[in-house]
Coordinates of C-alpha atoms in Angstrom, one line a residue:
M288 CA -23.2 30.1 75.0
T289 CA -20.4 31.3 72.6
A290 CA -19.3 34.5 71.8
K291 CA -18.9 35.4 68.1
L292 CA -15.9 34.4 66.6
H293 CA -14.6 36.9 64.2
G294 CA -13.5 35.9 60.8
L295 CA -15.1 32.5 60.6
D296 CA -18.0 33.7 58.5
G297 CA -15.7 35.1 56.2
L298 CA -13.9 31.7 55.9
R299 CA -17.3 30.2 55.2
G300 CA -17.5 32.4 52.2
V301 CA -14.1 31.8 51.2
A302 CA -15.1 27.7 51.6
A303 CA -18.3 28.5 49.5
L304 CA -16.3 30.2 46.5
M305 CA -13.8 27.5 46.4
V306 CA -16.2 25.1 45.5
F307 CA -18.0 27.3 43.3
L308 CA -14.4 27.5 41.0
Y309 CA -14.2 24.0 41.3
H310 CA -17.3 23.2 39.6
C311 CA -16.6 26.2 37.4
P312 CA -14.6 24.3 34.5
W313 CA -16.2 21.0 34.0
S314 CA -19.6 22.2 34.4
I315 CA -19.3 25.2 31.6
N316 CA -16.9 23.5 29.5
H317 CA -18.4 20.2 29.8
L318 CA -15.3 18.4 30.1
P319 CA -14.0 16.0 33.0
P320 CA -11.2 17.7 34.9
G321 CA -8.4 15.7 33.3
D322 CA -9.4 17.2 30.3
M323 CA -9.4 20.6 31.0
P324 CA -6.8 23.1 30.0
V325 CA -4.2 24.5 32.7
S326 CA -6.7 27.3 33.5
G327 CA -9.5 25.0 34.4
R328 CA -7.2 22.4 35.9
F329 CA -5.8 24.8 38.2
F330 CA -9.2 24.5 40.6
D331 CA -8.9 21.0 40.6
G332 CA -8.2 20.7 44.4
F333 CA -10.6 23.6 45.2
D334 CA -13.3 21.1 46.1
S335 CA -11.8 20.9 49.3
G336 CA -13.5 23.6 50.1
V337 CA -16.3 20.7 51.0
G338 CA -13.5 19.6 53.4
L339 CA -13.5 23.1 54.9
F340 CA -16.9 23.5 55.7
F341 CA -16.8 19.8 57.5
A342 CA -14.3 21.5 59.7
L343 CA -15.9 24.4 60.4
S344 CA -19.1 22.8 61.3
A345 CA -17.1 20.4 64.0
Y346 CA -15.3 23.3 65.5
L347 CA -18.1 25.7 65.8
L348 CA -20.7 23.3 66.7
S349 CA -18.8 21.3 69.6
R350 CA -17.3 24.3 71.0
P351 CA -20.5 25.2 73.1
F352 CA -20.6 21.6 74.7
W353 CA -17.0 21.4 75.3
Q354 CA -17.2 24.9 76.9
Q355 CA -20.0 23.2 79.2
I356 CA -17.9 20.4 79.9
V357 CA -14.8 21.9 80.8
S358 CA -16.3 23.9 82.9
Q359 CA -17.6 20.8 84.9
E360 CA -21.6 21.6 83.6
T361 CA -23.9 18.7 82.5
P362 CA -23.7 19.4 78.3
R363 CA -27.4 20.6 77.8
G364 CA -29.7 22.3 74.8
F365 CA -29.9 19.6 72.6
E366 CA -33.4 20.5 71.8
R367 CA -32.3 24.2 70.7
F368 CA -29.1 22.8 69.2
A369 CA -31.3 20.1 67.0
L370 CA -34.3 23.2 66.4
R371 CA -31.6 25.7 65.1
R372 CA -30.0 23.4 63.0
C373 CA -33.0 22.3 61.2
A374 CA -34.0 25.8 60.5
R375 CA -30.7 26.7 59.5
I376 CA -30.6 23.9 56.7
L377 CA -33.6 22.3 55.6
P378 CA -36.1 24.7 54.4
A379 CA -33.6 26.0 51.6
Y380 CA -32.3 22.4 51.2
W381 CA -35.9 21.0 50.8
I382 CA -36.6 23.7 48.0
A383 CA -33.4 22.5 46.3
V384 CA -34.3 18.9 46.3
I385 CA -37.7 19.5 45.0
I386 CA -36.3 21.8 42.1
T387 CA -33.6 19.5 41.4
L388 CA -35.4 15.9 41.6
F389 CA -38.9 16.5 40.7
P390 CA -38.4 17.8 37.0
D391 CA -36.4 14.5 36.3
P392 CA -38.5 11.6 35.3
R393 CA -36.2 9.0 37.4
T394 CA -37.9 10.4 40.4
W395 CA -41.4 8.9 39.3
T396 CA -40.3 5.4 39.4
L397 CA -40.1 3.3 42.4
W398 CA -36.5 3.8 43.1
G399 CA -36.8 7.2 42.6
Q400 CA -39.4 7.7 45.3
V401 CA -37.1 6.0 47.7
N402 CA -34.6 8.2 46.4
L403 CA -36.6 11.3 46.9
F404 CA -37.6 10.0 50.6
A405 CA -33.7 9.5 51.5
H406 CA -32.8 13.1 50.1
V407 CA -35.5 14.3 52.2
S408 CA -34.4 12.9 55.5
G409 CA -30.8 13.6 54.4
L410 CA -29.8 10.1 54.0
Q411 CA -29.1 9.9 50.5
T412 CA -25.5 9.1 50.6
H413 CA -26.4 5.3 51.9
L414 CA -28.2 4.6 48.6
E415 CA -26.2 3.5 45.5
V416 CA -28.8 4.9 43.3
N417 CA -28.2 8.1 44.7
H418 CA -24.4 8.3 43.6
L419 CA -25.5 6.4 40.0
W420 CA -28.2 9.4 39.3
L421 CA -26.1 12.4 40.8
I422 CA -28.4 15.4 39.5
N423 CA -26.9 17.8 41.8
N424 CA -23.1 17.7 43.1
V425 CA -23.6 19.3 46.1
L426 CA -27.0 17.8 48.1
W427 CA -24.8 15.0 49.0
T428 CA -22.5 17.4 51.1
V429 CA -25.6 18.7 52.9
S430 CA -26.7 15.2 53.9
I431 CA -23.4 14.6 55.3
E432 CA -23.7 17.3 57.5
I433 CA -27.5 16.5 58.7
Q434 CA -26.2 13.0 59.6
F435 CA -22.9 14.5 61.6
Y436 CA -25.5 16.8 63.5
A437 CA -27.2 14.2 64.8
I438 CA -23.9 11.9 65.4
L439 CA -22.4 15.1 67.1
A440 CA -25.5 15.6 69.2
T441 CA -25.8 11.9 70.2
C442 CA -22.3 11.9 71.6
F443 CA -22.7 14.8 73.4
W444 CA -26.2 13.7 75.2
L445 CA -24.2 10.4 76.0
A446 CA -21.5 12.6 78.3
S447 CA -24.8 14.6 79.8
R448 CA -26.0 10.6 80.8
F449 CA -23.2 9.4 81.8
R450 CA -20.3 11.4 84.3
S451 CA -17.6 9.0 83.5
L452 CA -17.2 10.6 80.2
R453 CA -17.1 14.3 81.5
V454 CA -14.1 13.8 84.4
S455 CA -10.8 15.4 83.6
S456 CA -12.0 18.2 81.7
G457 CA -13.7 15.6 79.0
L458 CA -10.7 13.7 78.5
P459 CA -12.7 10.2 78.2
L460 CA -15.4 11.9 76.1
S461 CA -12.4 13.3 73.3
L462 CA -11.1 9.5 73.2
F463 CA -15.0 8.4 73.0
F464 CA -15.1 10.4 69.7
V465 CA -12.0 8.9 68.5
L466 CA -13.1 5.8 68.7
V467 CA -16.2 6.0 67.4
F468 CA -15.2 8.4 64.4
M469 CA -12.3 6.2 63.5
G470 CA -14.4 3.4 64.0
A471 CA -17.4 3.9 61.8
G472 CA -16.0 3.9 58.4
P473 CA -14.0 0.4 59.0
L474 CA -17.7 -0.9 60.7
Y475 CA -19.5 0.5 57.8
Q476 CA -17.2 -1.3 55.1
Q477 CA -17.7 -4.6 56.5
A478 CA -21.6 -4.2 56.4
V479 CA -21.6 -3.0 53.0
T480 CA -19.2 -6.4 52.0
N481 CA -21.5 -8.7 54.0
L482 CA -25.1 -7.5 53.5
G483 CA -24.6 -5.7 50.1
P484 CA -24.9 -9.0 48.1
H485 CA -28.3 -9.6 49.7
L486 CA -29.9 -6.1 49.2
P487 CA -31.1 -4.7 45.9
T488 CA -28.4 -3.2 43.5
T489 CA -29.5 0.1 44.1
V490 CA -29.0 0.0 47.9
W491 CA -25.3 -0.9 48.4
G492 CA -24.4 -1.7 45.3
D493 CA -24.3 -5.6 45.6
G494 CA -21.1 -4.8 48.2
A495 CA -18.8 -4.3 45.6
P496 CA -15.4 -3.2 46.3
S497 CA -16.2 -0.1 43.8
A498 CA -19.7 0.6 45.4
A499 CA -19.9 4.3 45.8
V500 CA -21.3 4.2 49.2
R501 CA -18.2 3.0 50.5
S502 CA -16.5 6.3 50.3
W503 CA -19.7 8.6 50.1
S504 CA -21.5 7.8 53.4
I505 CA -21.2 9.8 56.9
A506 CA -19.2 7.0 58.3
Y507 CA -16.2 7.5 55.4
F508 CA -16.1 11.0 56.5
L509 CA -16.4 11.2 60.2
K510 CA -12.6 11.0 60.3
W511 CA -12.4 14.6 58.6
F512 CA -14.7 16.3 61.3
L513 CA -12.8 14.4 64.4
P514 CA -9.5 16.8 64.1
S515 CA -11.8 20.2 64.4
I516 CA -13.6 18.6 67.3
L517 CA -10.2 17.8 69.2
V518 CA -8.9 21.3 68.4
S519 CA -12.0 22.8 69.6
W520 CA -11.9 20.8 73.1
F521 CA -8.2 21.7 73.3
E522 CA -8.5 25.4 72.5
V523 CA -11.4 25.3 75.0
L524 CA -9.2 23.6 77.6
W525 CA -6.5 25.8 77.2
M526 CA -8.2 28.9 77.5
E527 CA -10.1 27.5 80.5
R528 CA -6.5 27.2 82.3
G529 CA -5.7 30.9 81.4
K530 CA -3.5 30.0 79.1
S531 CA -2.7 32.4 75.8
M532 CA -1.8 32.1 72.2
G533 CA 1.1 34.5 72.9
S534 CA 1.6 38.2 71.6
V535 CA -0.4 39.5 68.6
R536 CA 2.8 39.0 66.2
T537 CA 3.0 35.6 67.4
T538 CA -0.6 35.2 66.7
N539 CA -0.2 36.5 63.3
A540 CA 3.0 34.8 62.5
L541 CA 1.2 31.2 63.5
F542 CA -2.0 32.1 61.3
L543 CA 0.2 33.0 58.4
L544 CA 2.2 29.7 58.7
V545 CA -1.2 27.6 59.1
M546 CA -3.0 29.6 56.2
I547 CA 0.0 28.8 53.7
A548 CA 0.1 25.3 54.7
S549 CA -3.6 25.4 54.2
A550 CA -3.1 26.7 50.6
T551 CA -0.5 24.2 49.8
F552 CA -3.8 21.5 50.7
V553 CA -5.9 23.3 48.5
L554 CA -3.5 23.8 45.1
I555 CA -1.2 20.6 44.9
P556 CA -3.9 17.6 45.2
A557 CA -5.7 16.1 42.2
E558 CA -9.5 16.3 42.1
G559 CA -10.7 14.7 45.2
E560 CA -7.5 13.8 46.7
W561 CA -8.4 15.9 49.9
R562 CA -11.3 13.4 50.9
Q563 CA -8.8 10.3 50.5
V564 CA -5.9 8.7 53.2
A565 CA -3.1 10.5 51.2
L566 CA -0.1 12.8 52.0
V567 CA -2.2 15.6 50.6
G568 CA -5.4 14.3 52.2
W569 CA -6.4 13.1 55.2
P570 CA -5.1 13.4 58.1
L571 CA -2.8 16.2 57.3
G572 CA -5.3 18.5 55.3
A573 CA -7.9 17.6 57.8
F574 CA -5.6 18.6 61.1
T575 CA -4.2 21.7 59.0
F576 CA -7.5 23.1 58.4
A577 CA -8.7 22.5 61.8
L578 CA -5.6 24.2 63.0
L579 CA -6.4 27.2 61.1
L580 CA -9.7 28.0 62.9
P581 CA -8.9 28.8 66.1
L582 CA -5.8 31.1 64.7
V583 CA -8.6 32.9 62.4
H584 CA -10.8 34.3 65.4
R585 CA -7.4 35.5 67.3
S586 CA -5.5 37.0 64.7
T587 CA -5.8 40.5 63.8
L588 CA -4.5 39.7 60.5
A589 CA -7.1 36.8 59.5
H590 CA -9.9 39.6 60.8
W591 CA -8.1 42.2 58.4
M592 CA -8.7 39.4 55.6
L593 CA -12.1 38.1 56.7
E594 CA -14.1 40.7 58.6
N595 CA -14.0 43.3 55.9
P596 CA -17.5 43.7 54.5
I597 CA -17.2 41.7 51.4
A598 CA -15.9 38.7 53.0
R599 CA -18.5 38.9 55.8
F600 CA -21.2 39.4 52.8
F601 CA -20.2 35.8 51.6
G602 CA -20.3 34.3 54.6
T603 CA -23.7 35.3 55.1
I604 CA -24.8 33.9 51.7
S605 CA -22.6 31.0 52.0
F606 CA -25.1 28.2 52.3
G607 CA -26.9 29.9 49.4
L608 CA -24.2 30.2 47.4
Y609 CA -23.1 26.3 47.9
L610 CA -26.5 25.1 47.2
W611 CA -27.4 26.6 43.7
H612 CA -24.5 27.5 42.3
Y613 CA -24.1 23.7 40.5
P614 CA -27.6 23.9 38.7
I615 CA -27.0 27.5 37.7
L616 CA -23.6 26.6 36.1
K617 CA -25.0 23.6 34.4
A618 CA -27.9 25.7 32.9
I619 CA -25.4 28.6 32.0
G620 CA -23.1 25.9 30.2
K621 CA -26.3 24.5 28.2
G622 CA -27.4 27.6 27.1
R623 CA -26.2 30.2 24.8
L624 CA -22.5 29.5 26.1
A625 CA -22.9 25.9 24.7
D626 CA -22.1 27.6 20.9
M627 CA -18.9 28.6 21.9
P628 CA -15.9 26.1 21.6
P629 CA -14.4 25.1 25.2
G630 CA -11.7 27.2 26.4
F631 CA -10.2 30.1 28.9
A632 CA -13.2 32.4 27.3
R633 CA -15.8 30.3 27.8
L634 CA -14.8 29.9 31.0
I635 CA -14.1 33.4 32.3
I636 CA -17.6 34.2 30.6
G637 CA -19.5 31.5 32.3
S638 CA -17.8 31.8 35.4
A639 CA -18.3 35.7 35.4
V640 CA -22.2 35.4 34.5
G641 CA -22.9 31.9 37.0
L642 CA -21.2 33.9 40.1
G643 CA -23.6 37.1 39.4
A644 CA -26.5 35.0 39.1
T645 CA -25.8 32.6 41.8
I646 CA -25.2 35.7 44.1
G647 CA -28.6 36.9 43.3
V648 CA -30.2 33.6 44.0
A649 CA -28.3 32.8 47.4
W650 CA -29.1 36.4 48.4
I651 CA -33.0 35.9 47.8
S652 CA -32.7 32.3 49.8
Y653 CA -31.1 33.8 52.6
V654 CA -33.7 37.0 52.9
L655 CA -36.7 35.1 52.2
I656 CA -36.1 31.5 53.4
E657 CA -32.7 31.0 55.5
R658 CA -33.3 34.3 57.6
P659 CA -36.6 34.0 58.4
A660 CA -36.4 30.2 59.4
M661 CA -33.7 31.2 61.8
A662 CA -35.4 33.9 63.5
A663 CA -38.3 31.5 64.0
A664 CA -35.9 29.2 65.7
R665 CA -34.5 31.8 68.0
Q666 CA -37.7 32.9 68.9
H667 CA -39.5 29.8 69.5
A668 CA -37.0 27.3 71.7
T669 CA -38.7 24.2 71.1
F670 CA -40.0 22.3 68.2
G671 CA -43.4 22.1 69.9
R672 CA -43.6 25.9 70.3
L673 CA -42.5 26.3 66.7
I674 CA -45.1 24.2 65.4
T675 CA -47.8 25.6 67.6
A676 CA -47.1 29.0 66.1
V677 CA -46.9 27.7 62.7
R678 CA -50.3 26.2 63.2
E679 CA -51.7 29.3 64.8
T680 CA -50.4 31.3 61.6
F681 CA -52.1 29.4 59.3
F682 CA -55.4 29.4 60.9
T683 CA -55.2 32.9 61.0
M684 CA -54.2 33.5 57.5
R685 CA -56.8 30.8 56.5
S686 CA -59.7 32.9 58.4
K687 CA -58.7 35.7 56.6
L688 CA -59.5 34.3 53.2
P689 CA -63.0 34.9 51.5
A690 CA -65.5 32.4 51.8

């Protein structure tokens, strides 16, 4: 439904590297961000790479549906959407969950089993115990992505059932997105306040104002996805009406301007400030990232920066790089580097070793897990066909085993 948008794979690699660099100082030095030397504090705002991932997902995944609506077609392809999203994310993610949680003795307690099930289903951000036990600091964001996929598909599915949401090139649907994505947070907060005291502490933290689920749930982060959904709609509408973004020089100038603004929202904020309602957080940061995306795939300057072989390689392994870097960095920090005093030398050596190891593991993950899963999803257009193919393969392999 959508042609390849050049540069965005490379930008995904940039986002993964940002999160990697953010985790390096306090994973390798074993110091909180506030206690880092200047060399470490420089990367405090690089956790906004998570926000860039959210922006990319919202922009890319909503675009095909907006194209259907603006072309006055009924949105379709929801099963294919779900199948491809599951194939892209779940196999590698489930393996990461097993490797991360199974060795931890807390997993084999009652609430540990609940937490394990929540991780497998991608719902762990709704459990307070997940944030108290946070073992792999990136798994929560995959949970947010999985839940976003379901909510996004549901909204477009409703548009396929109610024509009133599709009139005026999808204007009512865009307003519906604003209503749902902005209203979910306050409603969730109210639910935590009212129901939390009546549930086990491990669920919603007794409904306390400091409960982590208040600011780590999908309801809280939906507003971060919203700007990119709206930008995607506006771009499709703009192009459908035969408009352009101007000359090559104009597009490059706009890209450079928005890129500088995006860099400002990365370098200035303190750790975690990108996800807060703040001057250098939401909404300006989210809208700046959203505006960057259509410019990236249209700017020749962006293509030069993000379409080279190195950028494309990091884009290809970006999910594995993101998924595996944290446990690798922690292992390196607890290894022989632990004998080195915290500081710049330990940071540089540990980061270099960690990057090399993570690239290797991410490439293996892509070749052996992610790419085969995506190929299977493309070959079998429905869940039923895929399950049938897996079952037939299993029985064929079983029949070849010696008696």
